[in-house]
Amino acid sequence: QVQLVESGGGLVQSGGSLRLSCLVSGIIFRNHDMGWFRQAPGKERQMVARISLGGYPLYADSVKGRFTISRDNAQKMVYLQMNNLKPDDTAVYYCNAAYGHNWSTNWGQGTSVTVSS
């Protein structure tokens, strides 16, 4: 089954940038869409970006124009470049692998992002 290791989170001021990374193993990476999700305190986990196996990105409205998802099939990595961060972006960020219309039930530990105002 898929294994996911996220990194790159931290504390940043409003307007700052961070780049999250996710190392993927246990699957044929190039055959799967990948996604980034986030879960803020007291809220449900939500998807913020998805990238198809062909590299086509989709974004939640709340992050369009600020976040960029990318993937490196050779390194089995997926990235999330986050610019112009806002306090509302504060959350634990997770990556996951898609299986058709579903996502893996096996989540990584996530990486915490805190944006101060």
mmCIF file of N, CA and C in Angstrom:
data_model
loop_
_atom_site.group_PDB
_atom_site.id
_atom_site.type_symbol
_atom_site.label_atom_id
_atom_site.label_comp_id
_atom_site.label_asym_id
_atom_site.label_seq_id
_atom_site.Cartn_x
_atom_site.Cartn_y
_atom_site.Cartn_z
ATOM 1 N N GLN A 1 0.839 -1.180 0.000
ATOM 2 C CA GLN A 1 0.000 0.000 0.000
ATOM 3 C C GLN A 1 0.884 1.242 0.000
ATOM 4 N N VAL A 2 0.268 2.355 -0.359
ATOM 5 C CA VAL A 2 1.034 3.588 -0.486
ATOM 6 C C VAL A 2 1.538 4.050 0.870
ATOM 7 N N GLN A 3 2.757 4.577 0.849
ATOM 8 C CA GLN A 3 3.337 5.239 2.016
ATOM 9 C C GLN A 3 3.712 6.652 1.628
ATOM 10 N N LEU A 4 3.419 7.597 2.525
ATOM 11 C CA LEU A 4 3.551 9.015 2.216
ATOM 12 C C LEU A 4 4.299 9.706 3.339
ATOM 13 N N VAL A 5 5.315 10.471 2.979
ATOM 14 C CA VAL A 5 6.086 11.207 3.975
ATOM 15 C C VAL A 5 6.149 12.666 3.543
ATOM 16 N N GLU A 6 5.439 13.515 4.292
ATOM 17 C CA GLU A 6 5.386 14.939 3.999
ATOM 18 C C GLU A 6 6.453 15.694 4.793
ATOM 19 N N SER A 7 6.923 16.790 4.201
ATOM 20 C CA SER A 7 7.896 17.643 4.887
ATOM 21 C C SER A 7 7.818 19.049 4.323
ATOM 22 N N GLY A 8 8.480 19.980 5.018
ATOM 23 C CA GLY A 8 8.584 21.336 4.511
ATOM 24 C C GLY A 8 7.738 22.367 5.218
ATOM 25 N N GLY A 9 6.916 21.936 6.160
ATOM 26 C CA GLY A 9 6.077 22.892 6.871
ATOM 27 C C GLY A 9 6.888 23.750 7.827
ATOM 28 N N GLY A 10 6.205 24.701 8.450
ATOM 29 C CA GLY A 10 6.884 25.571 9.402
ATOM 30 C C GLY A 10 6.039 26.770 9.746
ATOM 31 N N LEU A 11 6.687 27.716 10.408
ATOM 32 C CA LEU A 11 6.040 28.968 10.799
ATOM 33 C C LEU A 11 6.500 30.065 9.843
ATOM 34 N N VAL A 12 5.530 30.795 9.295
ATOM 35 C CA VAL A 12 5.859 31.841 8.331
ATOM 36 C C VAL A 12 4.909 33.015 8.552
ATOM 37 N N GLN A 13 5.374 34.197 8.227
ATOM 38 C CA GLN A 13 4.525 35.380 8.350
ATOM 39 C C GLN A 13 3.581 35.484 7.164
ATOM 40 N N SER A 14 2.484 36.164 7.387
ATOM 41 C CA SER A 14 1.522 36.404 6.306
ATOM 42 C C SER A 14 2.235 37.032 5.110
ATOM 43 N N GLY A 15 1.946 36.512 3.923
ATOM 44 C CA GLY A 15 2.615 36.969 2.710
ATOM 45 C C GLY A 15 3.842 36.166 2.338
ATOM 46 N N GLY A 16 4.271 35.304 3.230
ATOM 47 C CA GLY A 16 5.460 34.503 2.981
ATOM 48 C C GLY A 16 5.182 33.271 2.127
ATOM 49 N N SER A 17 6.220 32.467 1.949
ATOM 50 C CA SER A 17 6.138 31.286 1.088
ATOM 51 C C SER A 17 6.717 30.067 1.782
ATOM 52 N N LEU A 18 6.213 28.916 1.392
ATOM 53 C CA LEU A 18 6.762 27.639 1.810
ATOM 54 C C LEU A 18 6.624 26.652 0.660
ATOM 55 N N ARG A 19 7.502 25.671 0.626
ATOM 56 C CA ARG A 19 7.397 24.595 -0.344
ATOM 57 C C ARG A 19 7.309 23.273 0.399
ATOM 58 N N LEU A 20 6.192 22.599 0.219
ATOM 59 C CA LEU A 20 5.994 21.301 0.836
ATOM 60 C C LEU A 20 6.419 20.199 -0.131
ATOM 61 N N SER A 21 6.937 19.118 0.441
ATOM 62 C CA SER A 21 7.360 17.966 -0.345
ATOM 63 C C SER A 21 6.707 16.709 0.201
ATOM 64 N N CYS A 22 6.490 15.751 -0.687
ATOM 65 C CA CYS A 22 5.911 14.469 -0.283
ATOM 66 C C CYS A 22 6.628 13.363 -1.038
ATOM 67 N N LEU A 23 7.240 12.464 -0.283
ATOM 68 C CA LEU A 23 7.907 11.302 -0.859
ATOM 69 C C LEU A 23 6.922 10.141 -0.831
ATOM 70 N N VAL A 24 6.756 9.506 -1.974
ATOM 71 C CA VAL A 24 5.754 8.454 -2.129
ATOM 72 C C VAL A 24 6.434 7.121 -2.419
ATOM 73 N N SER A 25 5.947 6.077 -1.788
ATOM 74 C CA SER A 25 6.443 4.734 -2.071
ATOM 75 C C SER A 25 5.284 3.746 -1.962
ATOM 76 N N GLY A 26 5.538 2.536 -2.437
ATOM 77 C CA GLY A 26 4.536 1.480 -2.314
ATOM 78 C C GLY A 26 3.542 1.392 -3.458
ATOM 79 N N ILE A 27 3.642 2.310 -4.430
ATOM 80 C CA ILE A 27 2.754 2.293 -5.587
ATOM 81 C C ILE A 27 3.575 2.606 -6.838
ATOM 82 N N ILE A 28 2.985 2.321 -7.993
ATOM 83 C CA ILE A 28 3.596 2.771 -9.255
ATOM 84 C C ILE A 28 3.178 4.229 -9.422
ATOM 85 N N PHE A 29 4.061 5.111 -8.960
ATOM 86 C CA PHE A 29 3.732 6.526 -8.779
ATOM 87 C C PHE A 29 3.149 7.151 -10.041
ATOM 88 N N ARG A 30 3.757 6.850 -11.183
ATOM 89 C CA ARG A 30 3.360 7.529 -12.420
ATOM 90 C C ARG A 30 1.946 7.167 -12.855
ATOM 91 N N ASN A 31 1.367 6.155 -12.242
ATOM 92 C CA ASN A 31 0.026 5.699 -12.625
ATOM 93 C C ASN A 31 -1.084 6.335 -11.788
ATOM 94 N N HIS A 32 -0.715 7.243 -10.889
ATOM 95 C CA HIS A 32 -1.709 7.789 -9.966
ATOM 96 C C HIS A 32 -1.745 9.303 -10.010
ATOM 97 N N ASP A 33 -2.965 9.865 -10.020
ATOM 98 C CA ASP A 33 -3.120 11.270 -9.660
ATOM 99 C C ASP A 33 -2.678 11.416 -8.202
ATOM 100 N N MET A 34 -2.186 12.606 -7.873
ATOM 101 C CA MET A 34 -1.774 12.895 -6.508
ATOM 102 C C MET A 34 -2.467 14.166 -6.030
ATOM 103 N N GLY A 35 -2.630 14.278 -4.715
ATOM 104 C CA GLY A 35 -3.302 15.452 -4.182
ATOM 105 C C GLY A 35 -2.660 15.936 -2.893
ATOM 106 N N TRP A 36 -2.884 17.212 -2.621
ATOM 107 C CA TRP A 36 -2.540 17.798 -1.331
ATOM 108 C C TRP A 36 -3.837 18.181 -0.630
ATOM 109 N N PHE A 37 -3.881 17.881 0.642
ATOM 110 C CA PHE A 37 -5.024 18.170 1.483
ATOM 111 C C PHE A 37 -4.547 18.969 2.697
ATOM 112 N N ARG A 38 -5.495 19.604 3.367
ATOM 113 C CA ARG A 38 -5.145 20.252 4.627
ATOM 114 C C ARG A 38 -6.296 20.127 5.615
ATOM 115 N N GLN A 39 -5.910 20.130 6.883
ATOM 116 C CA GLN A 39 -6.898 20.066 7.955
ATOM 117 C C GLN A 39 -6.547 21.105 9.002
ATOM 118 N N ALA A 40 -7.400 22.105 9.102
ATOM 119 C CA ALA A 40 -7.231 23.144 10.102
ATOM 120 C C ALA A 40 -7.846 22.674 11.422
ATOM 121 N N PRO A 41 -7.407 23.249 12.543
ATOM 122 C CA PRO A 41 -7.954 22.842 13.838
ATOM 123 C C PRO A 41 -9.473 22.962 13.883
ATOM 124 N N GLY A 42 -10.134 21.891 14.278
ATOM 125 C CA GLY A 42 -11.583 21.900 14.405
ATOM 126 C C GLY A 42 -12.354 21.795 13.102
ATOM 127 N N LYS A 43 -11.630 21.579 11.998
ATOM 128 C CA LYS A 43 -12.291 21.512 10.694
ATOM 129 C C LYS A 43 -11.997 20.188 10.016
ATOM 130 N N GLU A 44 -12.795 19.876 9.008
ATOM 131 C CA GLU A 44 -12.583 18.649 8.256
ATOM 132 C C GLU A 44 -11.438 18.808 7.270
ATOM 133 N N ARG A 45 -10.848 17.693 6.926
ATOM 134 C CA ARG A 45 -9.792 17.703 5.923
ATOM 135 C C ARG A 45 -10.396 18.053 4.565
ATOM 136 N N GLN A 46 -9.698 18.909 3.819
ATOM 137 C CA GLN A 46 -10.177 19.312 2.505
ATOM 138 C C GLN A 46 -9.033 19.258 1.497
ATOM 139 N N MET A 47 -9.388 18.990 0.255
ATOM 140 C CA MET A 47 -8.378 18.954 -0.780
ATOM 141 C C MET A 47 -8.072 20.374 -1.250
ATOM 142 N N VAL A 48 -6.812 20.699 -1.417
ATOM 143 C CA VAL A 48 -6.426 22.017 -1.915
ATOM 144 C C VAL A 48 -5.878 21.962 -3.326
ATOM 145 N N ALA A 49 -5.313 20.828 -3.729
ATOM 146 C CA ALA A 49 -4.757 20.748 -5.077
ATOM 147 C C ALA A 49 -4.656 19.287 -5.483
ATOM 148 N N ARG A 50 -4.768 19.084 -6.780
ATOM 149 C CA ARG A 50 -4.656 17.743 -7.341
ATOM 150 C C ARG A 50 -3.875 17.839 -8.634
ATOM 151 N N ILE A 51 -3.071 16.839 -8.914
ATOM 152 C CA ILE A 51 -2.325 16.822 -10.169
ATOM 153 C C ILE A 51 -2.525 15.458 -10.802
ATOM 154 N N SER A 52 -2.880 15.466 -12.067
ATOM 155 C CA SER A 52 -3.131 14.218 -12.759
ATOM 156 C C SER A 52 -1.824 13.500 -13.052
ATOM 157 N N LEU A 53 -1.929 12.239 -13.448
ATOM 158 C CA LEU A 53 -0.720 11.491 -13.764
ATOM 159 C C LEU A 53 -0.012 12.113 -14.963
ATOM 160 N N GLY A 54 -0.740 12.893 -15.750
ATOM 161 C CA GLY A 54 -0.133 13.598 -16.882
ATOM 162 C C GLY A 54 0.350 14.989 -16.529
ATOM 163 N N GLY A 55 0.177 15.391 -15.269
ATOM 164 C CA GLY A 55 0.693 16.681 -14.834
ATOM 165 C C GLY A 55 -0.305 17.828 -14.879
ATOM 166 N N TYR A 56 -1.590 17.548 -15.106
ATOM 167 C CA TYR A 56 -2.590 18.619 -15.164
ATOM 168 C C TYR A 56 -3.065 18.965 -13.765
ATOM 169 N N PRO A 57 -2.981 20.246 -13.359
ATOM 170 C CA PRO A 57 -3.339 20.609 -11.996
ATOM 171 C C PRO A 57 -4.776 21.120 -11.842
ATOM 172 N N LEU A 58 -5.313 20.905 -10.678
ATOM 173 C CA LEU A 58 -6.591 21.480 -10.275
ATOM 174 C C LEU A 58 -6.420 22.044 -8.868
ATOM 175 N N TYR A 59 -7.103 23.181 -8.606
ATOM 176 C CA TYR A 59 -6.934 23.838 -7.313
ATOM 177 C C TYR A 59 -8.278 24.194 -6.698
ATOM 178 N N ALA A 60 -8.308 24.176 -5.380
ATOM 179 C CA ALA A 60 -9.447 24.737 -4.681
ATOM 180 C C ALA A 60 -9.459 26.241 -4.914
ATOM 181 N N ASP A 61 -10.658 26.826 -4.929
ATOM 182 C CA ASP A 61 -10.775 28.259 -5.191
ATOM 183 C C ASP A 61 -9.962 29.082 -4.192
ATOM 184 N N SER A 62 -9.869 28.606 -2.968
ATOM 185 C CA SER A 62 -9.203 29.371 -1.913
ATOM 186 C C SER A 62 -7.701 29.509 -2.118
ATOM 187 N N VAL A 63 -7.112 28.679 -2.975
ATOM 188 C CA VAL A 63 -5.659 28.725 -3.161
ATOM 189 C C VAL A 63 -5.255 29.041 -4.592
ATOM 190 N N LYS A 64 -6.221 29.170 -5.489
ATOM 191 C CA LYS A 64 -5.898 29.462 -6.890
ATOM 192 C C LYS A 64 -5.080 30.739 -7.005
ATOM 193 N N GLY A 65 -4.037 30.656 -7.807
ATOM 194 C CA GLY A 65 -3.187 31.820 -8.019
ATOM 195 C C GLY A 65 -2.103 31.993 -6.972
ATOM 196 N N ARG A 66 -2.173 31.203 -5.902
ATOM 197 C CA ARG A 66 -1.161 31.304 -4.834
ATOM 198 C C ARG A 66 -0.376 30.006 -4.670
ATOM 199 N N PHE A 67 -1.023 28.861 -4.871
ATOM 200 C CA PHE A 67 -0.376 27.558 -4.697
ATOM 201 C C PHE A 67 -0.128 26.921 -6.053
ATOM 202 N N THR A 68 0.953 26.163 -6.153
ATOM 203 C CA THR A 68 1.279 25.421 -7.361
ATOM 204 C C THR A 68 1.672 23.999 -6.979
ATOM 205 N N ILE A 69 0.964 23.037 -7.545
ATOM 206 C CA ILE A 69 1.282 21.633 -7.312
ATOM 207 C C ILE A 69 2.129 21.126 -8.483
ATOM 208 N N SER A 70 3.097 20.290 -8.186
ATOM 209 C CA SER A 70 3.930 19.699 -9.231
ATOM 210 C C SER A 70 4.347 18.301 -8.799
ATOM 211 N N ARG A 71 4.876 17.545 -9.751
ATOM 212 C CA ARG A 71 5.297 16.191 -9.445
ATOM 213 C C ARG A 71 6.563 15.848 -10.204
ATOM 214 N N ASP A 72 7.344 14.958 -9.634
ATOM 215 C CA ASP A 72 8.551 14.441 -10.262
ATOM 216 C C ASP A 72 8.410 12.917 -10.265
ATOM 217 N N ASN A 73 8.042 12.378 -11.405
ATOM 218 C CA ASN A 73 7.784 10.942 -11.465
ATOM 219 C C ASN A 73 9.051 10.121 -11.234
ATOM 220 N N ALA A 74 10.179 10.636 -11.656
ATOM 221 C CA ALA A 74 11.432 9.893 -11.483
ATOM 222 C C ALA A 74 11.801 9.771 -10.005
ATOM 223 N N GLN A 75 11.552 10.838 -9.244
ATOM 224 C CA GLN A 75 11.892 10.845 -7.828
ATOM 225 C C GLN A 75 10.739 10.406 -6.941
ATOM 226 N N LYS A 76 9.565 10.191 -7.547
ATOM 227 C CA LYS A 76 8.360 9.809 -6.799
ATOM 228 C C LYS A 76 8.042 10.840 -5.727
ATOM 229 N N MET A 77 8.068 12.106 -6.153
ATOM 230 C CA MET A 77 7.827 13.224 -5.254
ATOM 231 C C MET A 77 6.676 14.072 -5.789
ATOM 232 N N VAL A 78 5.932 14.641 -4.877
ATOM 233 C CA VAL A 78 4.930 15.640 -5.241
ATOM 234 C C VAL A 78 5.173 16.856 -4.351
ATOM 235 N N TYR A 79 5.028 18.033 -4.930
ATOM 236 C CA TYR A 79 5.368 19.271 -4.255
ATOM 237 C C TYR A 79 4.161 20.214 -4.213
ATOM 238 N N LEU A 80 4.185 21.100 -3.238
ATOM 239 C CA LEU A 80 3.193 22.168 -3.182
ATOM 240 C C LEU A 80 3.922 23.461 -2.846
ATOM 241 N N GLN A 81 4.054 24.320 -3.839
ATOM 242 C CA GLN A 81 4.636 25.651 -3.626
ATOM 243 C C GLN A 81 3.518 26.579 -3.184
ATOM 244 N N MET A 82 3.695 27.179 -2.028
ATOM 245 C CA MET A 82 2.668 28.042 -1.451
ATOM 246 C C MET A 82 3.221 29.448 -1.317
ATOM 247 N N ASN A 83 2.624 30.377 -2.038
ATOM 248 C CA ASN A 83 3.036 31.776 -2.005
ATOM 249 C C ASN A 83 1.930 32.644 -1.430
ATOM 250 N N ASN A 84 2.302 33.838 -1.002
ATOM 251 C CA ASN A 84 1.331 34.782 -0.440
ATOM 252 C C ASN A 84 0.442 34.105 0.606
ATOM 253 N N LEU A 85 1.088 33.448 1.533
ATOM 254 C CA LEU A 85 0.346 32.708 2.551
ATOM 255 C C LEU A 85 -0.456 33.635 3.443
ATOM 256 N N LYS A 86 -1.594 33.118 3.884
ATOM 257 C CA LYS A 86 -2.511 33.859 4.737
ATOM 258 C C LYS A 86 -2.747 33.074 6.031
ATOM 259 N N PRO A 87 -3.163 33.751 7.079
ATOM 260 C CA PRO A 87 -3.450 33.024 8.335
ATOM 261 C C PRO A 87 -4.451 31.881 8.145
ATOM 262 N N ASP A 88 -5.403 32.040 7.225
ATOM 263 C CA ASP A 88 -6.386 30.979 6.964
ATOM 264 C C ASP A 88 -5.763 29.731 6.348
ATOM 265 N N ASP A 89 -4.511 29.819 5.888
ATOM 266 C CA ASP A 89 -3.816 28.645 5.348
ATOM 267 C C ASP A 89 -3.216 27.782 6.453
ATOM 268 N N THR A 90 -3.293 28.236 7.686
ATOM 269 C CA THR A 90 -2.761 27.472 8.808
ATOM 270 C C THR A 90 -3.491 26.142 8.933
ATOM 271 N N ALA A 91 -2.723 25.057 8.893
ATOM 272 C CA ALA A 91 -3.304 23.712 8.917
ATOM 273 C C ALA A 91 -2.184 22.685 8.907
ATOM 274 N N VAL A 92 -2.565 21.441 9.085
ATOM 275 C CA VAL A 92 -1.657 20.326 8.806
ATOM 276 C C VAL A 92 -1.938 19.892 7.371
ATOM 277 N N TYR A 93 -0.866 19.791 6.590
ATOM 278 C CA TYR A 93 -0.974 19.465 5.180
ATOM 279 C C TYR A 93 -0.560 18.015 4.952
ATOM 280 N N TYR A 94 -1.349 17.347 4.120
ATOM 281 C CA TYR A 94 -1.133 15.927 3.798
ATOM 282 C C TYR A 94 -1.141 15.738 2.285
ATOM 283 N N CYS A 95 -0.368 14.786 1.817
ATOM 284 C CA CYS A 95 -0.515 14.371 0.423
ATOM 285 C C CYS A 95 -1.174 12.999 0.397
ATOM 286 N N ASN A 96 -1.699 12.649 -0.764
ATOM 287 C CA ASN A 96 -2.331 11.336 -0.902
ATOM 288 C C ASN A 96 -2.361 10.946 -2.363
ATOM 289 N N ALA A 97 -2.588 9.677 -2.588
ATOM 290 C CA ALA A 97 -2.634 9.116 -3.929
ATOM 291 C C ALA A 97 -4.067 8.731 -4.273
ATOM 292 N N ALA A 98 -4.451 9.036 -5.513
ATOM 293 C CA ALA A 98 -5.799 8.712 -5.963
ATOM 294 C C ALA A 98 -5.846 7.316 -6.565
ATOM 295 N N TYR A 99 -6.943 6.654 -6.287
ATOM 296 C CA TYR A 99 -7.264 5.375 -6.912
ATOM 297 C C TYR A 99 -8.600 5.592 -7.611
ATOM 298 N N GLY A 100 -8.539 6.027 -8.855
ATOM 299 C CA GLY A 100 -9.755 6.391 -9.560
ATOM 300 C C GLY A 100 -10.380 7.604 -8.894
ATOM 301 N N HIS A 101 -11.635 7.462 -8.483
ATOM 302 C CA HIS A 101 -12.334 8.585 -7.843
ATOM 303 C C HIS A 101 -12.117 8.622 -6.336
ATOM 304 N N ASN A 102 -11.379 7.680 -5.811
ATOM 305 C CA ASN A 102 -11.169 7.602 -4.376
ATOM 306 C C ASN A 102 -9.723 7.933 -4.025
ATOM 307 N N TRP A 103 -9.503 8.238 -2.756
ATOM 308 C CA TRP A 103 -8.169 8.482 -2.240
ATOM 309 C C TRP A 103 -7.789 7.346 -1.296
ATOM 310 N N SER A 104 -6.483 7.118 -1.207
ATOM 311 C CA SER A 104 -6.010 6.087 -0.296
ATOM 312 C C SER A 104 -6.480 6.385 1.125
ATOM 313 N N THR A 105 -6.784 5.330 1.859
ATOM 314 C CA THR A 105 -7.153 5.487 3.267
ATOM 315 C C THR A 105 -5.913 5.510 4.156
ATOM 316 N N ASN A 106 -4.754 5.363 3.557
ATOM 317 C CA ASN A 106 -3.500 5.344 4.300
ATOM 318 C C ASN A 106 -2.859 6.719 4.224
ATOM 319 N N TRP A 107 -2.942 7.510 5.279
ATOM 320 C CA TRP A 107 -2.413 8.872 5.303
ATOM 321 C C TRP A 107 -1.051 8.905 5.998
ATOM 322 N N GLY A 108 -0.256 9.878 5.593
ATOM 323 C CA GLY A 108 1.009 10.106 6.268
ATOM 324 C C GLY A 108 0.816 10.912 7.537
ATOM 325 N N GLN A 109 1.919 11.357 8.108
ATOM 326 C CA GLN A 109 1.840 12.104 9.369
ATOM 327 C C GLN A 109 1.519 13.577 9.148
ATOM 328 N N GLY A 110 1.647 14.024 7.922
ATOM 329 C CA GLY A 110 1.365 15.416 7.605
ATOM 330 C C GLY A 110 2.513 16.327 7.993
ATOM 331 N N THR A 111 2.427 17.566 7.549
ATOM 332 C CA THR A 111 3.406 18.591 7.919
ATOM 333 C C THR A 111 2.637 19.858 8.290
ATOM 334 N N SER A 112 3.007 20.447 9.393
ATOM 335 C CA SER A 112 2.247 21.557 9.947
ATOM 336 C C SER A 112 2.709 22.899 9.386
ATOM 337 N N VAL A 113 1.747 23.700 8.959
ATOM 338 C CA VAL A 113 1.995 25.041 8.460
ATOM 339 C C VAL A 113 1.245 26.030 9.353
ATOM 340 N N THR A 114 1.981 27.003 9.867
ATOM 341 C CA THR A 114 1.376 28.054 10.672
ATOM 342 C C THR A 114 1.736 29.399 10.059
ATOM 343 N N VAL A 115 0.710 30.186 9.743
ATOM 344 C CA VAL A 115 0.912 31.498 9.151
ATOM 345 C C VAL A 115 0.462 32.543 10.159
ATOM 346 N N SER A 116 1.403 33.374 10.575
ATOM 347 C CA SER A 116 1.093 34.412 11.560
ATOM 348 C C SER A 116 0.710 35.708 10.853
ATOM 349 N N SER A 117 -0.175 36.462 11.468
ATOM 350 C CA SER A 117 -0.633 37.719 10.865
ATOM 351 C C SER A 117 0.283 38.870 11.240
#
